Amino acid sequence: MKKTFLIAFLFVVFNQITFAQKEKPTVITLVNDEKAPIINKHIYGHFAEHLGRSIYGGFFVGDTSKIPNTKGVRNDVVAALKDLKIPNLRWPGGCFADTYHWKDGIGPKENRPTIVNQWWGGVTEDNSFGTHDFLNMCELLQTEPYISGNVGSGTVQELSDWVQYTNFDGKSPMSDLRKQNGRTEPWKVKFWGIGNEAWGCGGNMKPEYYAGEYRKYTTFMPEGLIRIASGASSDDYKWTETLLKDIPLKMLGGVAIHHYAVIDWNKKGADVDFTEDHYFKTMKEALKMEELVTKHSAIMDKYDADKKIDLVVDEWGGWYDVEKGSNPGFLYQQNTMRDAVLAGATLNIFNNHADRVRMANLAQCVNVLQAVILTDKAKMILTPTYHVMKMYTIHHDAKLIPVNFSSPLYNFKEESLPAVSVSASKDKNGLVHISVVNVDSKNKNKIEIDLSGMGIKSVSATILTSPKLQDHNNFDSPNKIVPGAFKGFENRKGKLEITIPPFSVITLEAK
Ligand code: AHR
């Protein structure tokens, strides 16, 4: 009898404690900071490499295709990306960039030489999509081109000629050639990458050697361009330190880093049929971005206290095994709610580091890795990552509102991660936007945001969620996951109490 009573008593106490813990919301404070930076819209950039079905079949089908196109570029893809307000598009690689000789891709298509795409499946590249095709496509997309130059197997002359070809409006050998190829006005490309992954596929260089190459290449490029150094892989802080030490600051527009959420380069795991273990590990890798940008920024601060140089995360995203049956060299993977959570949490990190992170490129845009668009011949679908990117356009060029809180934990086995990710901003019209992600795969989380004193009259919200983490859109069911109105919050005189369902992304607009 006594034993039963004790068990019953403990049960009640335990329930009360867990009930109290679950019910107590995490309080998130919005910090009023006049000096807070603007969130550069270029954080929301994209990436299109000559890889698999990204360019060929994805963006470009050729002007004889039955798929509706404008000078060979798919109209459906252009419309979807315009809707996403993509601020910039990086091209032609990636690893491909350091094998690419731009003069192969200009002039009459029938005269263009072919090359072998050594990094991506060993397929023949016919160069039918070249500089004019890309830059005209950027005009269609109303986006800024970001060209990665070839340092690994190119020459200083070649890159300098490319800049002259695209940008020079006077008379010169390269601007004459451009006009001969049908384009009078220069495109005025602002963003230039000086090689890609110089530590690896870009030439296996040491940082000191690359810094010397960078100095040489940029010497022959006009001032006024944003020249971006090929940066570190994830936590290679020595790489960043060496670049900052060895390159005069006035020669640097940005320093890149690349970081993929990959759990094991030899065993990346499935894109759709993943376990919670794989999900947790993926999110652990993704959330490392916080530490990476903090530490790379701290190194940059030592040399560039005024924060003139941008930290450019020009490759990021989830990387899994390719979809079963697809070419392993084409990096085609499906995109689930896991990717939506990954994107939302990563973009919150970038927003919150807007003082230094001023550009980033999700890898990649169409049909490769964490794509926002997937195509299958004439069909096109938008992925959950697309919808997150679209929900987050509210932050483009808005003023950051720093947030302060201590996140509840997402516990899995012996480990834990911060469960809640938040960023906030105020746009030019005075609207306050907050993006909230619950990383926890099982538990909802309750948060409270104090907006009182901000003159807020109404709040509306949008959510991206789905019953299963593995849910995704496919060609038979393209709208399984789409954003919807969210009502799971209460506005108590400006104090917003929000219950965020597991693995969901929410944006709120307060006016
Ligand atoms: O995005 C795929 C590849 O990943 C890029 O070509 C390369 O830069 C990186 O290693």
Short mmCIF file of C-alpha atoms and ligand atoms in Angstrom, two decimals:
data_model
loop_
_atom_site.label_atom_id
_atom_site.label_comp_id
_atom_site.label_asym_id
_atom_site.label_seq_id
_atom_site.Cartn_x
_atom_site.Cartn_y
_atom_site.Cartn_z
CA MET A 1 0.00 0.00 0.00
CA LYS A 2 2.76 2.35 1.09
CA LYS A 3 4.74 1.54 -2.06
CA THR A 4 1.75 2.27 -4.31
CA PHE A 5 1.23 5.60 -2.59
CA LEU A 6 4.88 6.53 -3.06
CA ILE A 7 4.78 5.68 -6.77
CA ALA A 8 1.57 7.67 -7.22
CA PHE A 9 3.09 10.63 -5.36
CA LEU A 10 6.29 10.55 -7.46
CA PHE A 11 4.21 10.30 -10.61
CA VAL A 12 2.25 13.44 -9.71
CA VAL A 13 5.41 15.37 -8.77
CA PHE A 14 7.20 14.28 -11.94
CA ASN A 15 4.24 15.30 -14.08
CA GLN A 16 4.01 18.65 -12.39
CA ILE A 17 7.69 19.34 -12.95
CA THR A 18 7.60 18.37 -16.62
CA PHE A 19 4.30 20.20 -17.07
CA ALA A 20 5.76 23.33 -15.50
CA GLN A 21 8.92 23.01 -17.61
CA LYS A 22 6.98 22.52 -20.81
CA GLU A 23 4.54 25.32 -20.12
CA LYS A 24 7.10 27.94 -19.19
CA PRO A 25 7.84 29.84 -22.39
CA THR A 26 11.35 30.80 -23.42
CA VAL A 27 11.44 34.59 -23.25
CA ILE A 28 12.99 36.26 -26.29
CA THR A 29 13.99 39.89 -25.97
CA LEU A 30 14.30 42.15 -29.00
CA VAL A 31 17.20 44.51 -28.44
CA ASN A 32 16.71 48.13 -29.38
CA ASP A 33 20.03 48.94 -31.07
CA GLU A 34 20.22 51.94 -33.36
CA LYS A 35 23.66 50.81 -34.51
CA ALA A 36 22.49 47.38 -35.63
CA PRO A 37 23.53 46.57 -39.21
CA ILE A 38 21.38 46.17 -42.30
CA ILE A 39 20.88 42.55 -43.34
CA ASN A 40 22.46 42.56 -46.79
CA LYS A 41 20.07 40.96 -49.26
CA HIS A 42 23.09 39.25 -50.83
CA ILE A 43 23.02 36.80 -47.90
CA TYR A 44 20.13 35.25 -49.87
CA GLY A 45 22.26 34.47 -52.94
CA HIS A 46 22.28 31.32 -55.08
CA PHE A 47 24.75 29.20 -56.99
CA ALA A 48 24.64 27.57 -60.44
CA GLU A 49 27.52 25.33 -61.44
CA HIS A 50 28.12 23.35 -64.60
CA LEU A 51 27.32 20.22 -62.64
CA GLY A 52 24.80 17.48 -63.38
CA ARG A 53 21.45 18.94 -64.44
CA SER A 54 21.98 22.39 -62.94
CA ILE A 55 22.72 24.35 -66.10
CA TYR A 56 21.77 21.84 -68.81
CA GLY A 57 18.16 20.76 -68.29
CA GLY A 58 17.79 22.89 -65.17
CA PHE A 59 18.28 26.48 -66.26
CA PHE A 60 19.03 25.97 -69.92
CA VAL A 61 17.24 23.80 -72.46
CA GLY A 62 18.33 25.54 -75.67
CA ASP A 63 16.17 27.67 -77.91
CA THR A 64 14.94 24.73 -79.99
CA SER A 65 13.40 23.02 -76.95
CA LYS A 66 9.63 22.49 -76.64
CA ILE A 67 9.91 23.59 -73.03
CA PRO A 68 8.91 27.29 -73.02
CA ASN A 69 12.12 29.32 -72.93
CA THR A 70 13.69 32.69 -73.61
CA LYS A 71 16.87 32.31 -75.61
CA GLY A 72 17.17 28.79 -74.27
CA VAL A 73 16.53 29.62 -70.59
CA ARG A 74 13.44 27.99 -69.05
CA ASN A 75 10.62 30.46 -68.46
CA ASP A 76 9.24 28.50 -65.49
CA VAL A 77 12.59 28.59 -63.67
CA VAL A 78 13.04 32.30 -64.39
CA ALA A 79 9.55 33.10 -63.07
CA ALA A 80 10.08 31.07 -59.88
CA LEU A 81 13.45 32.67 -59.16
CA LYS A 82 12.16 36.16 -59.86
CA ASP A 83 9.45 35.48 -57.32
CA LEU A 84 12.18 34.54 -54.89
CA LYS A 85 13.91 37.89 -55.54
CA ILE A 86 17.27 36.17 -55.81
CA PRO A 87 19.83 38.93 -55.26
CA ASN A 88 22.83 37.25 -56.91
CA LEU A 89 23.79 34.11 -58.76
CA ARG A 90 27.27 32.57 -58.58
CA TRP A 91 28.61 30.84 -61.73
CA PRO A 92 30.23 28.78 -63.37
CA GLY A 93 31.48 26.86 -60.29
CA GLY A 94 32.47 25.47 -57.84
CA CYS A 95 35.22 23.11 -58.83
CA PHE A 96 34.18 23.58 -62.46
CA ALA A 97 35.31 27.23 -62.32
CA ASP A 98 38.99 26.33 -62.15
CA THR A 99 38.70 24.19 -65.29
CA TYR A 100 36.67 26.75 -67.25
CA HIS A 101 38.15 28.82 -70.05
CA TRP A 102 35.58 31.47 -70.78
CA LYS A 103 36.64 32.05 -74.39
CA ASP A 104 35.40 28.50 -75.13
CA GLY A 105 31.88 29.71 -74.36
CA ILE A 106 31.51 32.75 -76.63
CA GLY A 107 30.83 33.19 -80.34
CA PRO A 108 28.77 30.97 -82.66
CA LYS A 109 27.70 27.88 -80.73
CA GLU A 110 28.61 25.49 -83.53
CA ASN A 111 32.24 26.64 -83.33
CA ARG A 112 32.62 26.20 -79.59
CA PRO A 113 35.05 23.52 -78.46
CA THR A 114 34.01 20.78 -76.07
CA ILE A 115 35.74 19.92 -72.82
CA VAL A 116 35.42 17.08 -70.34
CA ASN A 117 33.85 18.07 -67.04
CA GLN A 118 36.50 16.34 -64.95
CA TRP A 119 34.90 16.92 -61.56
CA TRP A 120 31.30 16.11 -62.30
CA GLY A 121 30.70 12.75 -63.94
CA GLY A 122 33.31 13.12 -66.69
CA VAL A 123 30.60 14.25 -69.10
CA THR A 124 31.27 16.25 -72.23
CA GLU A 125 30.61 19.95 -71.83
CA ASP A 126 29.74 21.50 -75.17
CA ASN A 127 30.04 25.08 -73.94
CA SER A 128 26.65 25.95 -75.38
CA PHE A 129 25.91 27.91 -72.20
CA GLY A 130 28.56 30.59 -71.86
CA THR A 131 29.18 34.15 -70.73
CA HIS A 132 26.45 35.80 -72.84
CA ASP A 133 23.92 33.14 -71.89
CA PHE A 134 24.68 33.52 -68.19
CA LEU A 135 24.80 37.30 -68.05
CA ASN A 136 21.69 37.73 -70.19
CA MET A 137 19.96 35.20 -67.95
CA CYS A 138 20.92 37.30 -64.90
CA GLU A 139 19.25 40.26 -66.57
CA LEU A 140 16.11 38.19 -67.07
CA LEU A 141 16.26 37.15 -63.42
CA GLN A 142 16.98 40.73 -62.33
CA THR A 143 19.85 39.44 -60.27
CA GLU A 144 23.51 40.39 -59.86
CA PRO A 145 25.99 37.98 -61.46
CA TYR A 146 28.84 36.68 -59.31
CA ILE A 147 31.52 35.18 -61.55
CA SER A 148 34.14 32.75 -60.20
CA GLY A 149 37.36 33.19 -62.13
CA ASN A 150 39.75 30.42 -63.06
CA VAL A 151 42.94 30.60 -61.01
CA GLY A 152 43.72 26.88 -60.81
CA SER A 153 44.25 26.23 -64.53
CA GLY A 154 43.80 29.70 -65.99
CA THR A 155 46.03 32.71 -66.42
CA VAL A 156 46.10 36.25 -65.12
CA GLN A 157 45.60 37.48 -68.70
CA GLU A 158 42.54 35.28 -69.14
CA LEU A 159 40.79 36.62 -66.05
CA SER A 160 41.76 40.20 -66.81
CA ASP A 161 40.38 39.78 -70.36
CA TRP A 162 37.15 38.36 -68.98
CA VAL A 163 36.63 41.45 -66.83
CA GLN A 164 37.34 43.68 -69.81
CA TYR A 165 34.98 41.64 -71.99
CA THR A 166 32.06 41.90 -69.57
CA ASN A 167 32.65 45.37 -68.14
CA PHE A 168 34.54 47.75 -70.43
CA ASP A 169 32.45 50.33 -72.25
CA GLY A 170 35.23 52.02 -74.25
CA LYS A 171 37.08 50.61 -77.22
CA SER A 172 39.36 47.68 -76.49
CA PRO A 173 40.16 44.27 -77.96
CA MET A 174 37.78 42.55 -75.57
CA SER A 175 34.90 45.03 -75.82
CA ASP A 176 35.20 44.84 -79.62
CA LEU A 177 34.96 41.06 -79.39
CA ARG A 178 31.89 41.36 -77.16
CA LYS A 179 30.21 43.66 -79.68
CA GLN A 180 31.14 41.30 -82.49
CA ASN A 181 29.32 38.59 -80.51
CA GLY A 182 26.17 40.67 -80.36
CA ARG A 183 26.33 42.64 -77.13
CA THR A 184 27.02 46.38 -77.26
CA GLU A 185 26.49 47.46 -73.65
CA PRO A 186 28.77 45.95 -71.01
CA TRP A 187 27.06 43.99 -68.26
CA LYS A 188 29.14 45.60 -65.51
CA VAL A 189 29.71 42.53 -63.36
CA LYS A 190 30.52 43.65 -59.81
CA PHE A 191 31.23 40.41 -57.92
CA TRP A 192 34.32 38.37 -58.89
CA GLY A 193 35.60 35.28 -57.12
CA ILE A 194 39.33 34.74 -57.47
CA GLY A 195 39.32 30.97 -57.88
CA ASN A 196 37.33 28.45 -55.88
CA GLU A 197 38.44 26.13 -53.08
CA ALA A 198 42.08 26.91 -53.86
CA TRP A 199 42.99 24.51 -51.03
CA GLY A 200 41.37 21.60 -52.96
CA CYS A 201 39.88 21.26 -56.44
CA GLY A 202 41.03 24.81 -57.23
CA GLY A 203 44.71 23.83 -57.24
CA ASN A 204 45.60 22.20 -53.91
CA MET A 205 47.43 25.34 -52.85
CA LYS A 206 48.78 26.31 -49.47
CA PRO A 207 47.29 29.48 -48.04
CA GLU A 208 50.54 31.48 -48.39
CA TYR A 209 50.84 30.46 -52.04
CA TYR A 210 47.20 31.28 -52.77
CA ALA A 211 47.55 34.69 -51.08
CA GLY A 212 50.39 35.44 -53.54
CA GLU A 213 48.28 34.28 -56.47
CA TYR A 214 45.36 36.40 -55.26
CA ARG A 215 47.57 39.48 -55.11
CA LYS A 216 48.85 38.83 -58.62
CA TYR A 217 45.45 38.16 -60.20
CA THR A 218 43.70 41.12 -58.59
CA THR A 219 46.51 43.49 -59.59
CA PHE A 220 45.28 43.15 -63.16
CA MET A 221 41.62 43.72 -62.37
CA PRO A 222 40.26 47.26 -62.16
CA GLU A 223 39.56 48.84 -58.77
CA GLY A 224 35.91 49.16 -57.79
CA LEU A 225 35.04 45.50 -58.27
CA ILE A 226 34.16 43.34 -55.29
CA ARG A 227 36.97 40.80 -55.42
CA ILE A 228 36.37 37.78 -53.25
CA ALA A 229 39.18 35.51 -52.07
CA SER A 230 38.68 31.77 -52.23
CA GLY A 231 38.19 30.96 -48.60
CA ALA A 232 38.53 28.33 -45.96
CA SER A 233 36.85 24.99 -45.74
CA SER A 234 34.70 25.08 -42.59
CA ASP A 235 36.98 25.53 -39.56
CA ASP A 236 40.30 26.08 -41.35
CA TYR A 237 40.99 29.27 -39.42
CA LYS A 238 44.65 29.29 -40.47
CA TRP A 239 43.51 29.84 -44.07
CA THR A 240 41.54 32.98 -43.15
CA GLU A 241 44.31 34.29 -40.89
CA THR A 242 46.92 33.86 -43.65
CA LEU A 243 44.80 35.66 -46.24
CA LEU A 244 44.15 38.58 -43.93
CA LYS A 245 47.83 38.75 -42.96
CA ASP A 246 49.30 38.41 -46.45
CA ILE A 247 46.88 40.37 -48.63
CA PRO A 248 46.67 44.18 -48.37
CA LEU A 249 43.18 45.03 -47.14
CA LYS A 250 42.50 47.38 -50.04
CA MET A 251 42.81 44.43 -52.41
CA LEU A 252 40.13 42.42 -50.59
CA GLY A 253 36.40 42.90 -51.10
CA GLY A 254 35.44 39.68 -49.40
CA VAL A 255 36.81 36.48 -47.95
CA ALA A 256 34.83 33.32 -48.56
CA ILE A 257 34.18 30.20 -46.51
CA HIS A 258 32.44 26.98 -47.52
CA HIS A 259 30.58 24.78 -45.09
CA TYR A 260 28.28 21.87 -45.90
CA ALA A 261 26.08 20.05 -43.42
CA VAL A 262 27.42 16.61 -44.21
CA ILE A 263 27.67 13.95 -41.53
CA ASP A 264 30.48 11.88 -43.07
CA TRP A 265 32.08 12.52 -46.46
CA ASN A 266 32.31 8.76 -47.07
CA LYS A 267 28.80 7.94 -45.90
CA LYS A 268 26.56 10.93 -46.31
CA GLY A 269 23.26 9.14 -45.71
CA ALA A 270 19.94 9.18 -47.52
CA ASP A 271 18.21 12.29 -48.81
CA VAL A 272 14.69 11.12 -47.88
CA ASP A 273 14.72 7.86 -45.93
CA PHE A 274 16.82 9.18 -43.08
CA THR A 275 16.63 8.34 -39.40
CA GLU A 276 16.39 10.71 -36.47
CA ASP A 277 20.05 9.99 -35.81
CA HIS A 278 20.93 11.28 -39.29
CA TYR A 279 18.66 14.29 -38.81
CA PHE A 280 20.28 15.20 -35.49
CA LYS A 281 23.78 14.88 -36.93
CA THR A 282 22.86 16.94 -39.98
CA MET A 283 21.48 19.70 -37.80
CA LYS A 284 24.54 19.56 -35.58
CA GLU A 285 26.72 20.16 -38.65
CA ALA A 286 24.41 22.89 -39.93
CA LEU A 287 24.30 24.74 -36.60
CA LYS A 288 28.12 24.73 -36.52
CA MET A 289 27.75 27.68 -38.87
CA GLU A 290 27.24 29.85 -35.76
CA GLU A 291 30.68 28.97 -34.43
CA LEU A 292 32.30 29.18 -37.86
CA VAL A 293 31.13 32.67 -38.73
CA THR A 294 31.86 33.85 -35.18
CA LYS A 295 35.44 32.60 -35.28
CA HIS A 296 36.23 33.60 -38.88
CA SER A 297 34.74 37.04 -38.12
CA ALA A 298 36.91 37.37 -35.01
CA ILE A 299 40.03 36.75 -37.12
CA MET A 300 38.88 39.32 -39.65
CA ASP A 301 38.23 41.82 -36.84
CA LYS A 302 41.90 41.66 -35.84
CA TYR A 303 42.98 42.97 -39.24
CA ASP A 304 39.87 44.87 -40.30
CA ALA A 305 38.36 46.44 -37.20
CA ASP A 306 36.11 48.67 -39.32
CA LYS A 307 34.53 45.60 -40.89
CA LYS A 308 35.10 46.77 -44.44
CA ILE A 309 35.69 43.29 -45.82
CA ASP A 310 32.74 40.95 -46.28
CA LEU A 311 32.62 37.40 -45.00
CA VAL A 312 31.07 35.52 -47.92
CA VAL A 313 29.68 32.05 -47.24
CA ASP A 314 29.54 31.25 -50.94
CA GLU A 315 28.70 27.56 -50.53
CA TRP A 316 26.44 26.17 -47.82
CA GLY A 317 23.67 23.61 -47.48
CA GLY A 318 22.89 19.96 -46.78
CA TRP A 319 24.76 17.29 -48.72
CA TYR A 320 23.45 13.70 -48.78
CA ASP A 321 23.86 10.62 -50.97
CA VAL A 322 22.47 11.15 -54.45
CA GLU A 323 18.92 10.00 -55.15
CA LYS A 324 18.90 6.24 -55.79
CA GLY A 325 19.59 5.40 -59.42
CA SER A 326 20.89 8.87 -60.34
CA ASN A 327 24.41 9.61 -61.61
CA PRO A 328 26.72 9.83 -58.56
CA GLY A 329 28.62 12.68 -60.24
CA PHE A 330 25.48 14.78 -60.62
CA LEU A 331 24.73 15.37 -56.91
CA TYR A 332 20.96 15.22 -57.37
CA GLN A 333 19.11 14.89 -54.06
CA GLN A 334 15.54 15.36 -52.84
CA ASN A 335 14.69 18.10 -50.40
CA THR A 336 12.61 17.43 -47.27
CA MET A 337 11.41 19.25 -44.16
CA ARG A 338 14.90 18.59 -42.78
CA ASP A 339 16.23 20.95 -45.45
CA ALA A 340 13.61 23.56 -44.61
CA VAL A 341 14.72 23.54 -40.96
CA LEU A 342 18.38 23.60 -41.98
CA ALA A 343 17.79 26.59 -44.28
CA GLY A 344 15.73 28.55 -41.75
CA ALA A 345 18.25 28.06 -38.94
CA THR A 346 21.25 28.87 -41.16
CA LEU A 347 19.65 32.02 -42.54
CA ASN A 348 18.90 33.13 -38.98
CA ILE A 349 22.61 32.72 -38.18
CA PHE A 350 23.57 34.83 -41.21
CA ASN A 351 21.03 37.52 -40.30
CA ASN A 352 22.32 37.69 -36.75
CA HIS A 353 25.89 38.12 -38.07
CA ALA A 354 24.92 40.75 -40.63
CA ASP A 355 27.70 43.04 -39.39
CA ARG A 356 30.22 40.77 -41.17
CA VAL A 357 28.37 38.17 -43.22
CA ARG A 358 27.22 40.20 -46.21
CA MET A 359 26.90 37.57 -48.89
CA ALA A 360 26.12 33.86 -49.06
CA ASN A 361 25.19 31.33 -51.71
CA LEU A 362 23.07 28.27 -51.11
CA ALA A 363 24.48 25.22 -52.92
CA GLN A 364 22.90 24.90 -55.34
CA CYS A 365 19.96 26.50 -57.10
CA VAL A 366 18.50 23.90 -59.48
CA ASN A 367 18.78 20.07 -59.41
CA VAL A 368 22.00 19.96 -57.34
CA LEU A 369 22.42 19.42 -53.57
CA GLN A 370 20.03 21.57 -51.47
CA ALA A 371 18.19 22.92 -54.51
CA VAL A 372 15.29 25.35 -54.38
CA ILE A 373 14.01 24.01 -57.71
CA LEU A 374 13.91 20.50 -59.14
CA THR A 375 13.08 19.76 -62.76
CA ASP A 376 12.17 16.62 -64.66
CA LYS A 377 12.04 17.37 -68.37
CA ALA A 378 9.14 19.85 -68.76
CA LYS A 379 8.07 19.56 -65.10
CA MET A 380 9.31 21.81 -62.34
CA ILE A 381 8.72 21.74 -58.57
CA LEU A 382 9.58 24.08 -55.72
CA THR A 383 11.23 22.49 -52.71
CA PRO A 384 10.63 23.21 -49.01
CA THR A 385 13.93 25.15 -49.08
CA TYR A 386 12.45 27.37 -51.80
CA HIS A 387 9.51 28.19 -49.55
CA VAL A 388 11.77 29.08 -46.62
CA MET A 389 13.87 31.33 -48.84
CA LYS A 390 10.68 33.01 -50.02
CA MET A 391 9.32 33.46 -46.50
CA TYR A 392 12.64 35.07 -45.50
CA THR A 393 12.60 37.72 -48.27
CA ILE A 394 11.10 39.90 -45.52
CA HIS A 395 14.64 40.30 -44.17
CA HIS A 396 16.25 41.48 -47.44
CA ASP A 397 17.99 44.81 -46.75
CA ALA A 398 16.05 45.27 -43.50
CA LYS A 399 17.65 46.53 -40.30
CA LEU A 400 18.61 43.73 -37.96
CA ILE A 401 16.94 43.65 -34.56
CA PRO A 402 19.30 41.66 -32.34
CA VAL A 403 17.60 39.01 -30.19
CA ASN A 404 18.52 37.82 -26.75
CA PHE A 405 17.48 34.48 -25.27
CA SER A 406 18.68 31.17 -24.02
CA SER A 407 17.35 28.39 -26.19
CA PRO A 408 15.62 25.30 -24.84
CA LEU A 409 17.42 22.12 -25.83
CA TYR A 410 16.72 19.46 -28.41
CA ASN A 411 18.00 16.33 -26.71
CA PHE A 412 18.87 13.21 -28.60
CA LYS A 413 20.62 10.25 -26.97
CA GLU A 414 23.50 11.73 -24.98
CA GLU A 415 23.67 14.98 -26.93
CA SER A 416 21.75 18.20 -27.26
CA LEU A 417 21.42 21.16 -29.61
CA PRO A 418 19.72 24.53 -29.26
CA ALA A 419 16.13 23.80 -30.29
CA VAL A 420 14.99 27.30 -31.18
CA SER A 421 16.55 29.65 -33.71
CA VAL A 422 15.35 33.23 -34.16
CA SER A 423 16.21 36.39 -36.07
CA ALA A 424 14.35 39.67 -36.44
CA SER A 425 14.47 42.81 -38.52
CA LYS A 426 12.64 46.05 -39.28
CA ASP A 427 12.09 46.96 -42.91
CA LYS A 428 12.00 50.36 -44.61
CA ASN A 429 8.25 50.63 -44.00
CA GLY A 430 8.63 50.06 -40.27
CA LEU A 431 7.30 46.49 -40.33
CA VAL A 432 8.89 44.17 -37.78
CA HIS A 433 9.59 40.64 -39.01
CA ILE A 434 10.63 37.67 -36.93
CA SER A 435 11.67 34.27 -38.24
CA VAL A 436 11.52 31.35 -35.84
CA VAL A 437 12.65 27.75 -36.33
CA ASN A 438 12.05 24.77 -34.09
CA VAL A 439 14.87 22.33 -34.76
CA ASP A 440 13.48 19.74 -32.34
CA SER A 441 12.14 16.76 -34.27
CA LYS A 442 9.65 15.69 -31.59
CA ASN A 443 8.69 18.44 -29.18
CA LYS A 444 6.88 21.69 -29.70
CA ASN A 445 8.42 24.72 -28.03
CA LYS A 446 6.74 27.68 -26.46
CA ILE A 447 8.33 31.11 -26.74
CA GLU A 448 7.34 34.60 -25.69
CA ILE A 449 8.41 37.71 -27.57
CA ASP A 450 7.81 41.10 -26.03
CA LEU A 451 6.69 43.59 -28.68
CA SER A 452 4.96 45.93 -26.24
CA GLY A 453 6.20 49.49 -26.51
CA MET A 454 6.73 49.09 -30.25
CA GLY A 455 3.33 50.45 -31.22
CA ILE A 456 2.27 47.14 -32.76
CA LYS A 457 -1.42 46.87 -33.67
CA SER A 458 -1.60 43.55 -35.46
CA VAL A 459 0.44 40.42 -36.03
CA SER A 460 0.15 37.84 -38.80
CA ALA A 461 2.19 34.70 -39.33
CA THR A 462 3.10 32.06 -41.89
CA ILE A 463 4.30 28.53 -41.24
CA LEU A 464 6.04 25.81 -43.18
CA THR A 465 5.39 22.44 -41.60
CA SER A 466 4.36 18.91 -42.48
CA PRO A 467 3.41 15.76 -40.54
CA LYS A 468 6.72 13.98 -41.21
CA LEU A 469 10.32 15.20 -41.28
CA GLN A 470 10.90 13.13 -44.41
CA ASP A 471 8.00 14.78 -46.27
CA HIS A 472 8.89 16.45 -49.55
CA ASN A 473 7.38 17.70 -52.76
CA ASN A 474 7.73 15.53 -55.82
CA PHE A 475 6.59 15.61 -59.43
CA ASP A 476 3.35 13.76 -58.62
CA SER A 477 2.65 15.80 -55.53
CA PRO A 478 4.30 19.19 -56.05
CA ASN A 479 2.34 21.05 -53.36
CA LYS A 480 2.47 18.65 -50.43
CA ILE A 481 4.55 21.21 -48.54
CA VAL A 482 3.59 24.85 -49.03
CA PRO A 483 3.50 27.73 -46.56
CA GLY A 484 0.19 28.34 -44.81
CA ALA A 485 -1.31 30.85 -42.37
CA PHE A 486 -0.23 30.23 -38.76
CA LYS A 487 -2.57 30.86 -35.86
CA GLY A 488 -0.65 29.19 -33.04
CA PHE A 489 0.11 32.38 -31.16
CA GLU A 490 -1.59 34.72 -28.74
CA ASN A 491 -1.04 38.43 -28.64
CA ARG A 492 -1.36 39.51 -25.00
CA LYS A 493 -1.02 43.28 -25.19
CA GLY A 494 2.07 43.07 -27.35
CA LYS A 495 3.47 39.99 -25.61
CA LEU A 496 3.41 37.29 -28.24
CA GLU A 497 3.18 33.76 -26.96
CA ILE A 498 3.96 31.31 -29.73
CA THR A 499 3.83 27.53 -29.74
CA ILE A 500 6.16 26.30 -32.45
CA PRO A 501 5.41 22.79 -33.70
CA PRO A 502 8.36 20.40 -34.08
CA PHE A 503 10.56 20.85 -37.19
CA SER A 504 8.77 23.90 -38.47
CA VAL A 505 9.69 27.34 -39.76
CA ILE A 506 7.55 30.37 -38.93
CA THR A 507 7.72 34.00 -40.00
CA LEU A 508 5.78 36.74 -38.22
CA GLU A 509 4.93 40.21 -39.38
CA ALA A 510 4.05 42.84 -36.79
CA LYS A 511 2.66 46.23 -37.76
O1 AHR B 1 28.78 22.41 -54.71
C1 AHR B 1 29.47 21.28 -55.11
C2 AHR B 1 30.96 21.42 -54.93
O2 AHR B 1 31.27 21.53 -53.58
C3 AHR B 1 31.59 22.64 -55.53
O3 AHR B 1 31.89 22.47 -56.88
C4 AHR B 1 32.85 22.79 -54.75
O4 AHR B 1 33.29 24.12 -54.66
C5 AHR B 1 32.50 22.19 -53.39
O5 AHR B 1 33.43 21.30 -52.95
#
